[in-house]
mmCIF file of C-alpha atoms and ligand atoms in Angstrom:
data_model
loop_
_atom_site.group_PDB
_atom_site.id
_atom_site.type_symbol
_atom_site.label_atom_id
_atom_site.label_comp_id
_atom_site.label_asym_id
_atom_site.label_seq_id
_atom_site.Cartn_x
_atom_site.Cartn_y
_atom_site.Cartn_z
ATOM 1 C CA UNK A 1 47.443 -5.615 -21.263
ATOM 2 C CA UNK A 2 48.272 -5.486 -17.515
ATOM 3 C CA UNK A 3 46.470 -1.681 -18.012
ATOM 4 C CA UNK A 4 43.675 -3.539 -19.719
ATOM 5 C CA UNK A 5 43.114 -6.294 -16.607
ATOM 6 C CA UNK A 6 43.281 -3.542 -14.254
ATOM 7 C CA UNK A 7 40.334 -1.139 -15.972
ATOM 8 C CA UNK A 8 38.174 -4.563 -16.283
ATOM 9 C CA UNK A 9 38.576 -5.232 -12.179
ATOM 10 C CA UNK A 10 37.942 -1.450 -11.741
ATOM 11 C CA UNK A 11 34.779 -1.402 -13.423
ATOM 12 C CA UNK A 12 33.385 -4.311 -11.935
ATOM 13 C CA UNK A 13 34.437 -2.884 -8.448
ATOM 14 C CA UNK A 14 32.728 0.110 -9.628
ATOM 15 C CA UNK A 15 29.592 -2.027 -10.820
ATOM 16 C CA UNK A 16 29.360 -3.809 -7.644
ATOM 17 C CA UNK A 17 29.308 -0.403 -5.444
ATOM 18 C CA UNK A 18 27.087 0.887 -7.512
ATOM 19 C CA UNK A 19 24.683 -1.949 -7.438
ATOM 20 C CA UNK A 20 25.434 -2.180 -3.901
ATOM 21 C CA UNK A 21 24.160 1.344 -3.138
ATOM 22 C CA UNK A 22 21.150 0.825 -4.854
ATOM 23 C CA UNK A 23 20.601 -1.938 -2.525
ATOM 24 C CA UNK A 24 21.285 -0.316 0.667
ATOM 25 C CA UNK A 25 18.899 3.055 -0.526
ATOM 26 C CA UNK A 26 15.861 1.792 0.834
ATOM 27 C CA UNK A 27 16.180 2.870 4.585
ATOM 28 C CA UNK A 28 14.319 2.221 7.758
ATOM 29 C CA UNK A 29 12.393 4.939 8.901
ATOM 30 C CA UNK A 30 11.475 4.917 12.211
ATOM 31 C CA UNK A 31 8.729 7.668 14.098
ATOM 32 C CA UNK A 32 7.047 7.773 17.127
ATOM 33 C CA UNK A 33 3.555 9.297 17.750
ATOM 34 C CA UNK A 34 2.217 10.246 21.236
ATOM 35 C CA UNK A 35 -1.274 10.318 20.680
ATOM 36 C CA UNK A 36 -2.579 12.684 23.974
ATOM 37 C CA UNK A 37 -4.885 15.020 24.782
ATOM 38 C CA UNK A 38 -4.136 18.816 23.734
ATOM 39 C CA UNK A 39 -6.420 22.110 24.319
ATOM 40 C CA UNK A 40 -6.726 23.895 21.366
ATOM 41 C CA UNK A 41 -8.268 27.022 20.211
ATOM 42 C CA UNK A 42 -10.605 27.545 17.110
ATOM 43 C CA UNK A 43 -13.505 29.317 16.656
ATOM 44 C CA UNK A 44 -12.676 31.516 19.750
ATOM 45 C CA UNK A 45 -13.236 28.450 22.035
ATOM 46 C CA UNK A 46 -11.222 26.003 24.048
ATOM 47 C CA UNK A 47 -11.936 22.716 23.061
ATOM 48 C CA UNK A 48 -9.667 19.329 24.172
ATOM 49 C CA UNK A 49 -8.987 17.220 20.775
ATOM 50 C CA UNK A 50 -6.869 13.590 20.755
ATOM 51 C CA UNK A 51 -3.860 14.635 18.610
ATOM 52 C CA UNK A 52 -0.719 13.148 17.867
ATOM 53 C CA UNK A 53 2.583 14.992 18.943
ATOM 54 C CA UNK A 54 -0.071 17.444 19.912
ATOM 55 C CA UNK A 55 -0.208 18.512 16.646
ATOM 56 C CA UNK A 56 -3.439 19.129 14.519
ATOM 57 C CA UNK A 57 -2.575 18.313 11.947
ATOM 58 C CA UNK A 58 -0.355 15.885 13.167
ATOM 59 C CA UNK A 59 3.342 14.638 11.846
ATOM 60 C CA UNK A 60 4.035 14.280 8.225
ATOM 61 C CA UNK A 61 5.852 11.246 7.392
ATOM 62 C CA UNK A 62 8.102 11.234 4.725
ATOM 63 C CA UNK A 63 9.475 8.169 3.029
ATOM 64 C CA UNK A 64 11.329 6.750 -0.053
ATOM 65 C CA UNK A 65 9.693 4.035 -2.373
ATOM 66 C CA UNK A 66 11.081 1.035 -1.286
ATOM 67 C CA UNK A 67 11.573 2.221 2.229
ATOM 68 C CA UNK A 68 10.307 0.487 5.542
ATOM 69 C CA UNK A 69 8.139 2.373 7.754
ATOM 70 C CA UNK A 70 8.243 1.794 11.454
ATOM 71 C CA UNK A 71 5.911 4.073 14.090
ATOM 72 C CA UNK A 72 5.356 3.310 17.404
ATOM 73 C CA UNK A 73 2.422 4.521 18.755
ATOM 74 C CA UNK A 74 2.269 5.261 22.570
ATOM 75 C CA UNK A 75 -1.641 5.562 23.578
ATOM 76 C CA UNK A 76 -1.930 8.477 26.090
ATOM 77 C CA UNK A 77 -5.204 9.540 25.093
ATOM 78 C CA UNK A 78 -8.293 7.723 27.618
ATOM 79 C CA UNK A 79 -9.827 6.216 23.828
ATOM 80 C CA UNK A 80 -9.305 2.845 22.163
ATOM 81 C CA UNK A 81 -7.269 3.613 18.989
ATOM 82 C CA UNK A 82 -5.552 2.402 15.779
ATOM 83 C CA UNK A 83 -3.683 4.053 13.137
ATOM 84 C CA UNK A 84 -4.698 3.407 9.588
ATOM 85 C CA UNK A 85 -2.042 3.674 6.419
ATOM 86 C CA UNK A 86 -4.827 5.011 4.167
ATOM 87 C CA UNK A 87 -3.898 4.025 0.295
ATOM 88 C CA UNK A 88 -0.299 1.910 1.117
ATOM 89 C CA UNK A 89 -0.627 -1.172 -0.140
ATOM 90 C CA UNK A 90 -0.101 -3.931 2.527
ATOM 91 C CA UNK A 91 2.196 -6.642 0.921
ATOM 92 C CA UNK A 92 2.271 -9.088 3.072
ATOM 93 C CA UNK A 93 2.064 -7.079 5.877
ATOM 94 C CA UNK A 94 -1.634 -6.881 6.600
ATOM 95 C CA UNK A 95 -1.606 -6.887 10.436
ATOM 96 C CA UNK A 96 -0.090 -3.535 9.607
ATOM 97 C CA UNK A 97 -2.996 -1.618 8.216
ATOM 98 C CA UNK A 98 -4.933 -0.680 11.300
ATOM 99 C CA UNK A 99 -9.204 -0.998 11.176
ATOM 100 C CA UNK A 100 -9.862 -1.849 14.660
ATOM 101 C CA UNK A 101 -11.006 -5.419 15.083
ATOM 102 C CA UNK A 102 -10.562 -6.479 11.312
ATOM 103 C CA UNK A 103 -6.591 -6.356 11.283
ATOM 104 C CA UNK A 104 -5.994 -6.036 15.195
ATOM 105 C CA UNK A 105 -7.565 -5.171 18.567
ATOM 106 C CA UNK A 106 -7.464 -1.379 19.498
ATOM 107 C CA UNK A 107 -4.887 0.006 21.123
ATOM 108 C CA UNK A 108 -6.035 0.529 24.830
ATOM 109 C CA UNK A 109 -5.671 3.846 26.646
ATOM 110 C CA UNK A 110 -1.624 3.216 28.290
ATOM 111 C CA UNK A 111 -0.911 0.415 25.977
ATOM 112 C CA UNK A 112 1.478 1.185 22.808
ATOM 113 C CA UNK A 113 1.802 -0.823 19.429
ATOM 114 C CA UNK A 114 4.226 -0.713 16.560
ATOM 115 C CA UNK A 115 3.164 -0.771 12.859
ATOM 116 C CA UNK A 116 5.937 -2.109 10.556
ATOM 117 C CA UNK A 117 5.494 -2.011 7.006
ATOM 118 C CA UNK A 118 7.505 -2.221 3.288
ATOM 119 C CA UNK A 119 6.061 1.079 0.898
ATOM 120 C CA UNK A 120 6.389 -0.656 -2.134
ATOM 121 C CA UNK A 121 5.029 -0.029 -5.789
ATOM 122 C CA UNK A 122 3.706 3.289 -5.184
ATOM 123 C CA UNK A 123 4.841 7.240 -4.931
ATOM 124 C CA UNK A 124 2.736 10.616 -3.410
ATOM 125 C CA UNK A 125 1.203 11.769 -1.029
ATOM 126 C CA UNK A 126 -1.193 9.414 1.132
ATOM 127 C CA UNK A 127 -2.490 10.134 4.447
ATOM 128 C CA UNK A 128 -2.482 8.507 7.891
ATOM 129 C CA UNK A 129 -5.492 8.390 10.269
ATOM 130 C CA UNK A 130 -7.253 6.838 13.255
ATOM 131 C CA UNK A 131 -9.233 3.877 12.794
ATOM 132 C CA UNK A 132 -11.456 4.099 15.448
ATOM 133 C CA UNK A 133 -14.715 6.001 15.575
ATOM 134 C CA UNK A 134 -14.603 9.603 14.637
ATOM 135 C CA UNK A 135 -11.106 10.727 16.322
ATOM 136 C CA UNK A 136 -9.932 10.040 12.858
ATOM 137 C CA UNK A 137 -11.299 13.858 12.201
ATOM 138 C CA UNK A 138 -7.915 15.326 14.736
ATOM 139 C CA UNK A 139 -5.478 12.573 14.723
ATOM 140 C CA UNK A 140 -4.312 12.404 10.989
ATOM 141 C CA UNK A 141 -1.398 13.429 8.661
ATOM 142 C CA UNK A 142 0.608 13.323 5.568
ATOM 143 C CA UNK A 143 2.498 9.952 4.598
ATOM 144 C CA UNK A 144 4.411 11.432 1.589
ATOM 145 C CA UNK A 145 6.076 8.813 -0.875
ATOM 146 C CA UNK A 146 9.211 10.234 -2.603
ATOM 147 C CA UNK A 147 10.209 7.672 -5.768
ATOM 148 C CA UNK A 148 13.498 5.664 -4.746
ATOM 149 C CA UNK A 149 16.644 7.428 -4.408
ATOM 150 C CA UNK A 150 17.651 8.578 -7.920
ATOM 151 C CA UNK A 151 14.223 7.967 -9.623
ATOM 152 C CA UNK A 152 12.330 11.739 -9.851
ATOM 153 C CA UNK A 153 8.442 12.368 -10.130
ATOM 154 C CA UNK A 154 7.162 12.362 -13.494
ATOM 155 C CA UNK A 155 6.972 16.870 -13.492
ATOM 156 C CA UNK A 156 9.891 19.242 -13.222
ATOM 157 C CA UNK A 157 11.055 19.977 -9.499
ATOM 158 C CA UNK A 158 8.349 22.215 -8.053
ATOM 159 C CA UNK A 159 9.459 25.510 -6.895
ATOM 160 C CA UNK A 160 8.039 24.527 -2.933
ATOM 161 C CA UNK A 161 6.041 21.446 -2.159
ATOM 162 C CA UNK A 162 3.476 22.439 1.073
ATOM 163 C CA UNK A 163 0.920 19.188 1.799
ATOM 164 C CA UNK A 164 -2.729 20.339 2.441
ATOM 165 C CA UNK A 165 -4.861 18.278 4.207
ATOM 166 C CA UNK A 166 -8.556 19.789 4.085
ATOM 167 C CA UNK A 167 -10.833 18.791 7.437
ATOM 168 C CA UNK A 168 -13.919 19.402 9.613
ATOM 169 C CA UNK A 169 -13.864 21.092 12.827
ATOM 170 C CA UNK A 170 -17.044 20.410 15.484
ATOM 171 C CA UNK A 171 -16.933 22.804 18.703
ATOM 172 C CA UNK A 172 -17.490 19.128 20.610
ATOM 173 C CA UNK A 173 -15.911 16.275 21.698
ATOM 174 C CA UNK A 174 -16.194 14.381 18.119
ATOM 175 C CA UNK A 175 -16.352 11.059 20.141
ATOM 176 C CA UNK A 176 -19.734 12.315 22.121
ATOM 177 C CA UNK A 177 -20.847 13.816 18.715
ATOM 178 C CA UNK A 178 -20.489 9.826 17.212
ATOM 179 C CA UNK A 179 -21.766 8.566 20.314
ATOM 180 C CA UNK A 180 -24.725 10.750 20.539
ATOM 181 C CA UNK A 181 -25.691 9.763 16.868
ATOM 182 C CA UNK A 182 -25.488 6.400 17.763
ATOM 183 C CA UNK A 183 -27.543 6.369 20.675
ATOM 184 C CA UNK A 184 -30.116 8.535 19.527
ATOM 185 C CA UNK A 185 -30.220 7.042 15.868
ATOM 186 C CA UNK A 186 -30.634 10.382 13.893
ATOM 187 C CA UNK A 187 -27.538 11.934 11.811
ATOM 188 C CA UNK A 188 -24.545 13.372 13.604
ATOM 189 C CA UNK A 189 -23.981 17.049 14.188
ATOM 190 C CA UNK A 190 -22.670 18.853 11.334
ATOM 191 C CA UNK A 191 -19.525 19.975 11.756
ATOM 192 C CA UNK A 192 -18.748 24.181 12.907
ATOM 193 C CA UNK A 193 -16.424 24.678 10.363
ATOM 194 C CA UNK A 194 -14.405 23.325 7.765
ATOM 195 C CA UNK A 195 -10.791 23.454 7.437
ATOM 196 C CA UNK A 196 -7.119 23.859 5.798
ATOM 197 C CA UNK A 197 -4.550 22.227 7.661
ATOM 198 C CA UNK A 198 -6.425 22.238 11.081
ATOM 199 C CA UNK A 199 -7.313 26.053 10.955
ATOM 200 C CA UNK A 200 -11.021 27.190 9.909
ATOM 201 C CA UNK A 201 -10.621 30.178 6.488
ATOM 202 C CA UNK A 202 -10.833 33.831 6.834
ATOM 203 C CA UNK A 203 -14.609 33.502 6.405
ATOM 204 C CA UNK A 204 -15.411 32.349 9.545
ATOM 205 C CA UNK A 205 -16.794 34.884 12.219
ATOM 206 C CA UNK A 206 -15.433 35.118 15.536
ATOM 207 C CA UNK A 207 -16.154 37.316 17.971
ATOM 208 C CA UNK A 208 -12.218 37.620 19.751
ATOM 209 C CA UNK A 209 -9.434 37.507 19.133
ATOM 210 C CA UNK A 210 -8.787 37.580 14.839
ATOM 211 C CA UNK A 211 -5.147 35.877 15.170
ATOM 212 C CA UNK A 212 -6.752 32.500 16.132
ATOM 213 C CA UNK A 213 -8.969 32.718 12.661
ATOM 214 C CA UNK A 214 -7.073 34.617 10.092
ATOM 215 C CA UNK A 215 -3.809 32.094 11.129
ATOM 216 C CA UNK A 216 -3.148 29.044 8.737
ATOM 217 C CA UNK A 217 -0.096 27.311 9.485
ATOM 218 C CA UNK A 218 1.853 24.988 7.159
ATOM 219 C CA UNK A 219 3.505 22.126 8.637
HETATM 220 C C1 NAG B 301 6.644 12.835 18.629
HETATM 221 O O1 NAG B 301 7.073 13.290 19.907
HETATM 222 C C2 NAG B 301 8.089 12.493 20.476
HETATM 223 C C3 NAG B 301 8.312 12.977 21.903
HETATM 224 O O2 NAG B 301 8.523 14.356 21.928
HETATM 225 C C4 NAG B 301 9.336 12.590 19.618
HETATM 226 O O3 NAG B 301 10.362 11.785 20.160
HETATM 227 C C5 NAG B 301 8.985 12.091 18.216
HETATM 228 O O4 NAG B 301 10.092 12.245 17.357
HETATM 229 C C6 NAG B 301 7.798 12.842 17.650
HETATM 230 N N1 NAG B 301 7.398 12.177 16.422
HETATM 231 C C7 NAG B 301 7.288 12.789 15.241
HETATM 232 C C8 NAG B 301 6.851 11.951 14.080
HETATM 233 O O5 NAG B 301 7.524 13.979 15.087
HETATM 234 C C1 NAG B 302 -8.534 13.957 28.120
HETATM 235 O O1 NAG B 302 -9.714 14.524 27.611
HETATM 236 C C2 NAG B 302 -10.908 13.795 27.898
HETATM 237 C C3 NAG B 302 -12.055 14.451 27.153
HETATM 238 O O2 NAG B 302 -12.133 15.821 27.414
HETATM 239 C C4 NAG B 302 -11.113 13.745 29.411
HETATM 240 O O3 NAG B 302 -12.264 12.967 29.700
HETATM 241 C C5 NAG B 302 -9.894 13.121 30.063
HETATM 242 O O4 NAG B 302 -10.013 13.172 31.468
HETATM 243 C C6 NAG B 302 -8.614 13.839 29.649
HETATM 244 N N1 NAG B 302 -7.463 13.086 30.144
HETATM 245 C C7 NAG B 302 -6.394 13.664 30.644
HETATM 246 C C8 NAG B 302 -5.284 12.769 31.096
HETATM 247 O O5 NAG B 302 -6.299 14.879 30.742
HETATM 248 C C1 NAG B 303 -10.957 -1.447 23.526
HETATM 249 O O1 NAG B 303 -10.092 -2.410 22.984
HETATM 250 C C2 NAG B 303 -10.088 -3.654 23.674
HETATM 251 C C3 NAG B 303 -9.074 -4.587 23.016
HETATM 252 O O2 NAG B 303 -7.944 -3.929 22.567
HETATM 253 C C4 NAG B 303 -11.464 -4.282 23.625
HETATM 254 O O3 NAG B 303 -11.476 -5.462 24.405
HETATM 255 C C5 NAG B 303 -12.501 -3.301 24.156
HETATM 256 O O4 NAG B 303 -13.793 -3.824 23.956
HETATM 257 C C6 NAG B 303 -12.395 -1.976 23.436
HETATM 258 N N1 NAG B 303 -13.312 -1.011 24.023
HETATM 259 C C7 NAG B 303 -14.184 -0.342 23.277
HETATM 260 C C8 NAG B 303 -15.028 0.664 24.015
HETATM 261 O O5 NAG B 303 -14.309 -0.503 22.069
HETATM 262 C C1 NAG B 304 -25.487 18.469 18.876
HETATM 263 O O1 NAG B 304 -26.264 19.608 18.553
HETATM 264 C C2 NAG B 304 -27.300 19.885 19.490
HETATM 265 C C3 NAG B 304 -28.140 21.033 18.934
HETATM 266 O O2 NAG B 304 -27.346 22.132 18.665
HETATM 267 C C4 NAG B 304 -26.682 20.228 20.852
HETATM 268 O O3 NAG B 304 -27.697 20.466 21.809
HETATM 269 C C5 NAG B 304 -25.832 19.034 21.302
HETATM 270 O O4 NAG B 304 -25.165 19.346 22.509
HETATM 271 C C6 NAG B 304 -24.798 18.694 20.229
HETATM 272 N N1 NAG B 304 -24.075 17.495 20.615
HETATM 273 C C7 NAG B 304 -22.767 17.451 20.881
HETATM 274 C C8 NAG B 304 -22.199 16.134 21.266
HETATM 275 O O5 NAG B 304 -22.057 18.434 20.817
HETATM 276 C C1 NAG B 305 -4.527 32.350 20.206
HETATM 277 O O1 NAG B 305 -3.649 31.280 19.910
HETATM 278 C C2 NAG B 305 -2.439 31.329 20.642
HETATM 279 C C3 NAG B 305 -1.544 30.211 20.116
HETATM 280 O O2 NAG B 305 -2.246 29.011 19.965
HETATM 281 C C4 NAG B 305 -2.747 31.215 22.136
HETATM 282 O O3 NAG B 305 -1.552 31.291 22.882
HETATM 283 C C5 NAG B 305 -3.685 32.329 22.559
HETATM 284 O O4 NAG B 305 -4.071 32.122 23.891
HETATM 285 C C6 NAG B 305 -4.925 32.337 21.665
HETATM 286 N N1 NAG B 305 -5.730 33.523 21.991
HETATM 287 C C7 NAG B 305 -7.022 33.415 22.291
HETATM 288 C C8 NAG B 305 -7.726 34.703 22.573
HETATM 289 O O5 NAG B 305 -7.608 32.359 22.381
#
């Protein structure tokens, strides 16, 4: 009996931790980005982009269903800018989803903001991305849902998981390429190349130095 009493308070100890840790699984995940300006090389030219971390493309983000996502973003770059969660549903959380002037003013060149949102309802891979004007085509990334803790994807574990985010690539500032559309009133430029993870494909001619071409790098 006294055996019996004992397994009963066991298992509901047992019940409560585990119910317990299913609570505390969703985590806070917290990121910075540095949006700045970085020289790059592509297409055998220098060009300065607005990239966050410096990176093009820039940070994948990684969270679990369930999870909230905190990123400060520190605006060194001389543009207005926001930073829009492109797919994640905003519960209740709407100032958090970043189209300049319909959810919040621009972030101003020096001035920093922090977007604070619940990922709830929803598992894969999204992306993040400027809001404002065309910088959107460098300062972007993956925002890569992973179901809750214990729940799997609906396909056996892949054997590597590599996030490819496919792009456009103008040998120009793209904010004088918008800005010269606008003010002239005929189409933008087309873009110089297209591209795989922020490097243009084999295909494209260049006249230096082939390990700035041939290169694409997986973040
Ligand atoms: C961006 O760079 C800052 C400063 O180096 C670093 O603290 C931060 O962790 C980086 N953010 C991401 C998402 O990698
Ligand atoms: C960043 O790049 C822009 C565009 O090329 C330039 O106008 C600006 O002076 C640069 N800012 C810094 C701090 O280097
Ligand atoms: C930059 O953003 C501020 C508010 O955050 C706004 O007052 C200003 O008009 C914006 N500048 C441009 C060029 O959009
Ligand atoms: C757009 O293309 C035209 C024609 O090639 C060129 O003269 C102009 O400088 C380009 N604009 C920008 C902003 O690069
Ligand atoms: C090629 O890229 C590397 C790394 O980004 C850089 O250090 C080097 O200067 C580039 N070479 C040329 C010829 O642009």
């Amino acid at each position: 009996m006294g055996h019996q009493v004992f397994l009963l308070f066991a298992c509901t100890i047992i019940a409560l931790l585990a119910s317990c840790s299913l609570l505390v699984s969703a985590e806070v995940v917290e990121h910075s980005f540095h949006v700045q300006n970085r020289t790059i090389t592509r297409l055998c030219r220098r060009q300065v982009i607005t990239a966050v971390n410096g990176s093009l493309p820039g940070p994948t983000i990684r969270v679990n269903e369930g999870d909230t996502l905190l990123v400060h973003v520190y605006n060194h770059s001389p543009y207005n800018l926001t930073i829009h969660w492109h797919g994640v549903f905003q519960l209740l959380s709407g100032w958090a989803d970043g189209p300049e002037f319909a959810t919040q003013c621009p972030i101003r060149p020096g001035h920093s903001y922090t977007y604070r949102f619940k990922v709830t309802g929803q598992e894969g891979t999204l992306w993040w991305h400027a809001h404002v004007s065309w910088l959107r085509a460098t300062v972007h990334g993956a925002l890569i849902i992973r179901p809750k803790k214990g729940h799997f994807y609906p396909f056996p574990k892949p054997y590597r998981e590599v996030p490819i985010l496919l792009g456009e690539w103008w040998n120009a500032n793209v904010v004088d390429v918008e800005n010269e559309a606008l003010a002239s009133g005929a189409a933008p430029n087309n873009s110089d190349a297209y591209t795989i993870n922020g490097w243009p494909g084999d295909l494209y001619r260049c006249s230096a130095n082939r390990e700035n071409y041939t290169q694409i790098k997986f973040s």
